[in-house]
Amino acid sequence: RVGERGQLEFTSTASAFFARIRESSTFRWSDAGPVPSHYAYERKGLGKNRRTDVRFDWATGTAANIAKRKPWSLQVLPGTLDKLAVQIKLRADVRQLIARGESGPLVYHIVENGRLKRFEFELSGQESIETPLGPLDTVKLRRVRAADSKRETVFWLAPAHDFLLVKMFQQERNGTKFELEIRSLEQGEAQG
């Protein structure tokens, strides 16, 4: 969605049982990709409700969570992304990798919970998957972790839908597994 001053907004919602998560990233697009200005995250239900409200100030090179429960602020470098804007950047970068016949790695610096984290991904092939939208041909990505890590994260992006994330699998250190899968797709009209 296009908002005021040419800002773009990308929103994602997920729900399961009695829980609901809504995330949004507001950013402008530059030659290097998304430049975030605001990231919002809200989880309701099952356990504690949680809210994050991060504002980026590129003039001072800072990102700050202004949510009341856990405020923080930290210095960020150009190219730093929020947890949702990284999906937009990843989609653009995967499109370019495939066009060049390469597999990565793709490296990103992301603001999360008051820290700057490094995420690295590599393409790991193509796979046709079944979804509620029907069968989709996808590009599979794995998050690169230390060789001894028991965590695993896999993304499936659909080239037919501009490399949209349509499935995600994660296994935690303790063996807990969860999976997210696209159930519907809505594309908003540009608004000014």
PDB file of N, CA, C and O in Angstrom, residues 19-51:
ATOM      1  N   ALA A  19      -4.792 -17.114  19.087  1.00  0.00           N
ATOM      2  CA  ALA A  19      -3.754 -16.097  19.002  1.00  0.00           C
ATOM      3  C   ALA A  19      -3.799 -15.423  17.642  1.00  0.00           C
ATOM      4  O   ALA A  19      -4.172 -16.021  16.647  1.00  0.00           O
ATOM      5  N   ARG A  20      -3.368 -14.163  17.616  1.00  0.00           N
ATOM      6  CA  ARG A  20      -3.311 -13.406  16.373  1.00  0.00           C
ATOM      7  C   ARG A  20      -2.085 -12.509  16.413  1.00  0.00           C
ATOM      8  O   ARG A  20      -1.803 -11.874  17.427  1.00  0.00           O
ATOM      9  N   ILE A  21      -1.354 -12.477  15.305  1.00  0.00           N
ATOM     10  CA  ILE A  21      -0.176 -11.624  15.181  1.00  0.00           C
ATOM     11  C   ILE A  21      -0.381 -10.717  13.984  1.00  0.00           C
ATOM     12  O   ILE A  21      -0.801 -11.152  12.916  1.00  0.00           O
ATOM     13  N   ARG A  22      -0.077  -9.435  14.182  1.00  0.00           N
ATOM     14  CA  ARG A  22      -0.133  -8.470  13.079  1.00  0.00           C
ATOM     15  C   ARG A  22       1.170  -7.692  13.081  1.00  0.00           C
ATOM     16  O   ARG A  22       1.589  -7.179  14.120  1.00  0.00           O
ATOM     17  N   GLU A  23       1.809  -7.639  11.918  1.00  0.00           N
ATOM     18  CA  GLU A  23       3.047  -6.883  11.752  1.00  0.00           C
ATOM     19  C   GLU A  23       2.876  -5.923  10.590  1.00  0.00           C
ATOM     20  O   GLU A  23       2.189  -6.238   9.624  1.00  0.00           O
ATOM     21  N   SER A  24       3.530  -4.785  10.676  1.00  0.00           N
ATOM     22  CA  SER A  24       3.551  -3.870   9.541  1.00  0.00           C
ATOM     23  C   SER A  24       4.891  -3.143   9.497  1.00  0.00           C
ATOM     24  O   SER A  24       5.506  -2.888  10.530  1.00  0.00           O
ATOM     25  N   SER A  25       5.327  -2.860   8.288  1.00  0.00           N
ATOM     26  CA  SER A  25       6.548  -2.095   8.073  1.00  0.00           C
ATOM     27  C   SER A  25       6.209  -0.955   7.122  1.00  0.00           C
ATOM     28  O   SER A  25       5.642  -1.179   6.059  1.00  0.00           O
ATOM     29  N   THR A  26       6.559   0.254   7.512  1.00  0.00           N
ATOM     30  CA  THR A  26       6.401   1.428   6.660  1.00  0.00           C
ATOM     31  C   THR A  26       7.798   1.826   6.219  1.00  0.00           C
ATOM     32  O   THR A  26       8.712   1.932   7.047  1.00  0.00           O
ATOM     33  N   PHE A  27       7.974   2.023   4.911  1.00  0.00           N
ATOM     34  CA  PHE A  27       9.315   2.284   4.386  1.00  0.00           C
ATOM     35  C   PHE A  27       9.213   3.061   3.088  1.00  0.00           C
ATOM     36  O   PHE A  27       8.161   3.150   2.479  1.00  0.00           O
ATOM     37  N   ARG A  28      10.350   3.587   2.655  1.00  0.00           N
ATOM     38  CA  ARG A  28      10.454   4.153   1.315  1.00  0.00           C
ATOM     39  C   ARG A  28      11.409   3.260   0.550  1.00  0.00           C
ATOM     40  O   ARG A  28      12.240   2.576   1.141  1.00  0.00           O
ATOM     41  N   TRP A  29      11.294   3.227  -0.763  1.00  0.00           N
ATOM     42  CA  TRP A  29      12.146   2.375  -1.584  1.00  0.00           C
ATOM     43  C   TRP A  29      13.293   3.208  -2.132  1.00  0.00           C
ATOM     44  O   TRP A  29      13.082   4.284  -2.679  1.00  0.00           O
ATOM     45  N   SER A  30      14.516   2.721  -1.964  1.00  0.00           N
ATOM     46  CA  SER A  30      15.701   3.372  -2.520  1.00  0.00           C
ATOM     47  C   SER A  30      16.355   2.410  -3.502  1.00  0.00           C
ATOM     48  O   SER A  30      15.913   1.267  -3.650  1.00  0.00           O
ATOM     49  N   ASP A  31      17.435   2.838  -4.131  1.00  0.00           N
ATOM     50  CA  ASP A  31      18.166   1.965  -5.047  1.00  0.00           C
ATOM     51  C   ASP A  31      18.678   0.715  -4.330  1.00  0.00           C
ATOM     52  O   ASP A  31      18.828  -0.342  -4.932  1.00  0.00           O
ATOM     53  N   ALA A  32      18.937   0.829  -3.029  1.00  0.00           N
ATOM     54  CA  ALA A  32      19.454  -0.296  -2.244  1.00  0.00           C
ATOM     55  C   ALA A  32      18.339  -1.156  -1.648  1.00  0.00           C
ATOM     56  O   ALA A  32      18.609  -2.178  -1.024  1.00  0.00           O
ATOM     57  N   GLY A  33      17.080  -0.748  -1.816  1.00  0.00           N
ATOM     58  CA  GLY A  33      15.959  -1.508  -1.264  1.00  0.00           C
ATOM     59  C   GLY A  33      15.177  -0.696  -0.247  1.00  0.00           C
ATOM     60  O   GLY A  33      15.244   0.531  -0.239  1.00  0.00           O
ATOM     61  N   PRO A  34      14.423  -1.371   0.639  1.00  0.00           N
ATOM     62  CA  PRO A  34      13.580  -0.654   1.596  1.00  0.00           C
ATOM     63  C   PRO A  34      14.397   0.078   2.661  1.00  0.00           C
ATOM     64  O   PRO A  34      15.403  -0.431   3.143  1.00  0.00           O
ATOM     65  N   VAL A  35      13.943   1.284   2.991  1.00  0.00           N
ATOM     66  CA  VAL A  35      14.522   2.078   4.072  1.00  0.00           C
ATOM     67  C   VAL A  35      13.394   2.273   5.087  1.00  0.00           C
ATOM     68  O   VAL A  35      12.511   3.105   4.891  1.00  0.00           O
ATOM     69  N   PRO A  36      13.387   1.460   6.168  1.00  0.00           N
ATOM     70  CA  PRO A  36      12.249   1.506   7.090  1.00  0.00           C
ATOM     71  C   PRO A  36      12.172   2.799   7.898  1.00  0.00           C
ATOM     72  O   PRO A  36      13.193   3.390   8.240  1.00  0.00           O
ATOM     73  N   SER A  37      10.929   3.216   8.174  1.00  0.00           N
ATOM     74  CA  SER A  37      10.700   4.360   9.065  1.00  0.00           C
ATOM     75  C   SER A  37       9.910   3.937  10.297  1.00  0.00           C
ATOM     76  O   SER A  37      10.034   4.549  11.352  1.00  0.00           O
ATOM     77  N   HIS A  38       9.101   2.868  10.159  1.00  0.00           N
ATOM     78  CA  HIS A  38       8.271   2.430  11.286  1.00  0.00           C
ATOM     79  C   HIS A  38       7.981   0.936  11.167  1.00  0.00           C
ATOM     80  O   HIS A  38       7.628   0.447  10.089  1.00  0.00           O
ATOM     81  N   TYR A  39       8.148   0.220  12.269  1.00  0.00           N
ATOM     82  CA  TYR A  39       7.813  -1.201  12.336  1.00  0.00           C
ATOM     83  C   TYR A  39       6.902  -1.403  13.542  1.00  0.00           C
ATOM     84  O   TYR A  39       7.203  -0.935  14.644  1.00  0.00           O
ATOM     85  N   ALA A  40       5.781  -2.093  13.331  1.00  0.00           N
ATOM     86  CA  ALA A  40       4.848  -2.374  14.428  1.00  0.00           C
ATOM     87  C   ALA A  40       4.559  -3.868  14.469  1.00  0.00           C
ATOM     88  O   ALA A  40       4.390  -4.510  13.422  1.00  0.00           O
ATOM     89  N   TYR A  41       4.506  -4.412  15.678  1.00  0.00           N
ATOM     90  CA  TYR A  41       4.222  -5.828  15.899  1.00  0.00           C
ATOM     91  C   TYR A  41       3.254  -5.912  17.067  1.00  0.00           C
ATOM     92  O   TYR A  41       3.455  -5.255  18.089  1.00  0.00           O
ATOM     93  N   GLU A  42       2.197  -6.718  16.896  1.00  0.00           N
ATOM     94  CA  GLU A  42       1.252  -6.907  17.992  1.00  0.00           C
ATOM     95  C   GLU A  42       0.792  -8.352  18.025  1.00  0.00           C
ATOM     96  O   GLU A  42       0.370  -8.895  17.008  1.00  0.00           O
ATOM     97  N   ARG A  43       0.931  -8.981  19.189  1.00  0.00           N
ATOM     98  CA  ARG A  43       0.464 -10.350  19.393  1.00  0.00           C
ATOM     99  C   ARG A  43      -0.583 -10.317  20.499  1.00  0.00           C
ATOM    100  O   ARG A  43      -0.353  -9.751  21.559  1.00  0.00           O
ATOM    101  N   LYS A  44      -1.727 -10.949  20.221  1.00  0.00           N
ATOM    102  CA  LYS A  44      -2.809 -11.022  21.197  1.00  0.00           C
ATOM    103  C   LYS A  44      -3.220 -12.469  21.378  1.00  0.00           C
ATOM    104  O   LYS A  44      -3.274 -13.228  20.416  1.00  0.00           O
ATOM    105  N   GLY A  45      -3.528 -12.837  22.611  1.00  0.00           N
ATOM    106  CA  GLY A  45      -4.013 -14.173  22.904  1.00  0.00           C
ATOM    107  C   GLY A  45      -2.912 -15.107  23.354  1.00  0.00           C
ATOM    108  O   GLY A  45      -1.736 -14.774  23.343  1.00  0.00           O
ATOM    109  N   LEU A  46      -3.306 -16.309  23.795  1.00  0.00           N
ATOM    110  CA  LEU A  46      -2.386 -17.361  24.251  1.00  0.00           C
ATOM    111  C   LEU A  46      -1.136 -16.812  24.920  1.00  0.00           C
ATOM    112  O   LEU A  46      -0.120 -16.584  24.295  1.00  0.00           O
ATOM    113  N   GLY A  47      -1.213 -16.653  26.197  1.00  0.00           N
ATOM    114  CA  GLY A  47      -0.056 -16.112  26.919  1.00  0.00           C
ATOM    115  C   GLY A  47      -0.134 -14.603  26.987  1.00  0.00           C
ATOM    116  O   GLY A  47      -1.194 -14.006  26.912  1.00  0.00           O
ATOM    117  N   LYS A  48       1.032 -13.999  27.137  1.00  0.00           N
ATOM    118  CA  LYS A  48       1.096 -12.546  27.262  1.00  0.00           C
ATOM    119  C   LYS A  48       0.900 -11.860  25.916  1.00  0.00           C
ATOM    120  O   LYS A  48       1.437 -12.288  24.911  1.00  0.00           O
ATOM    121  N   ASN A  49       0.138 -10.774  25.943  1.00  0.00           N
ATOM    122  CA  ASN A  49       0.052  -9.920  24.772  1.00  0.00           C
ATOM    123  C   ASN A  49       1.389  -9.194  24.641  1.00  0.00           C
ATOM    124  O   ASN A  49       2.064  -8.940  25.638  1.00  0.00           O
ATOM    125  N   ARG A  50       1.773  -8.879  23.419  1.00  0.00           N
ATOM    126  CA  ARG A  50       3.059  -8.229  23.206  1.00  0.00           C
ATOM    127  C   ARG A  50       2.914  -7.171  22.128  1.00  0.00           C
ATOM    128  O   ARG A  50       2.216  -7.375  21.140  1.00  0.00           O
ATOM    129  N   ARG A  51       3.587  -6.047  22.334  1.00  0.00           N
ATOM    130  CA  ARG A  51       3.531  -4.954  21.372  1.00  0.00           C
ATOM    131  C   ARG A  51       4.931  -4.371  21.202  1.00  0.00           C
ATOM    132  O   ARG A  51       5.642  -4.139  22.172  1.00  0.00           O
TER     133      ARG A  51
END
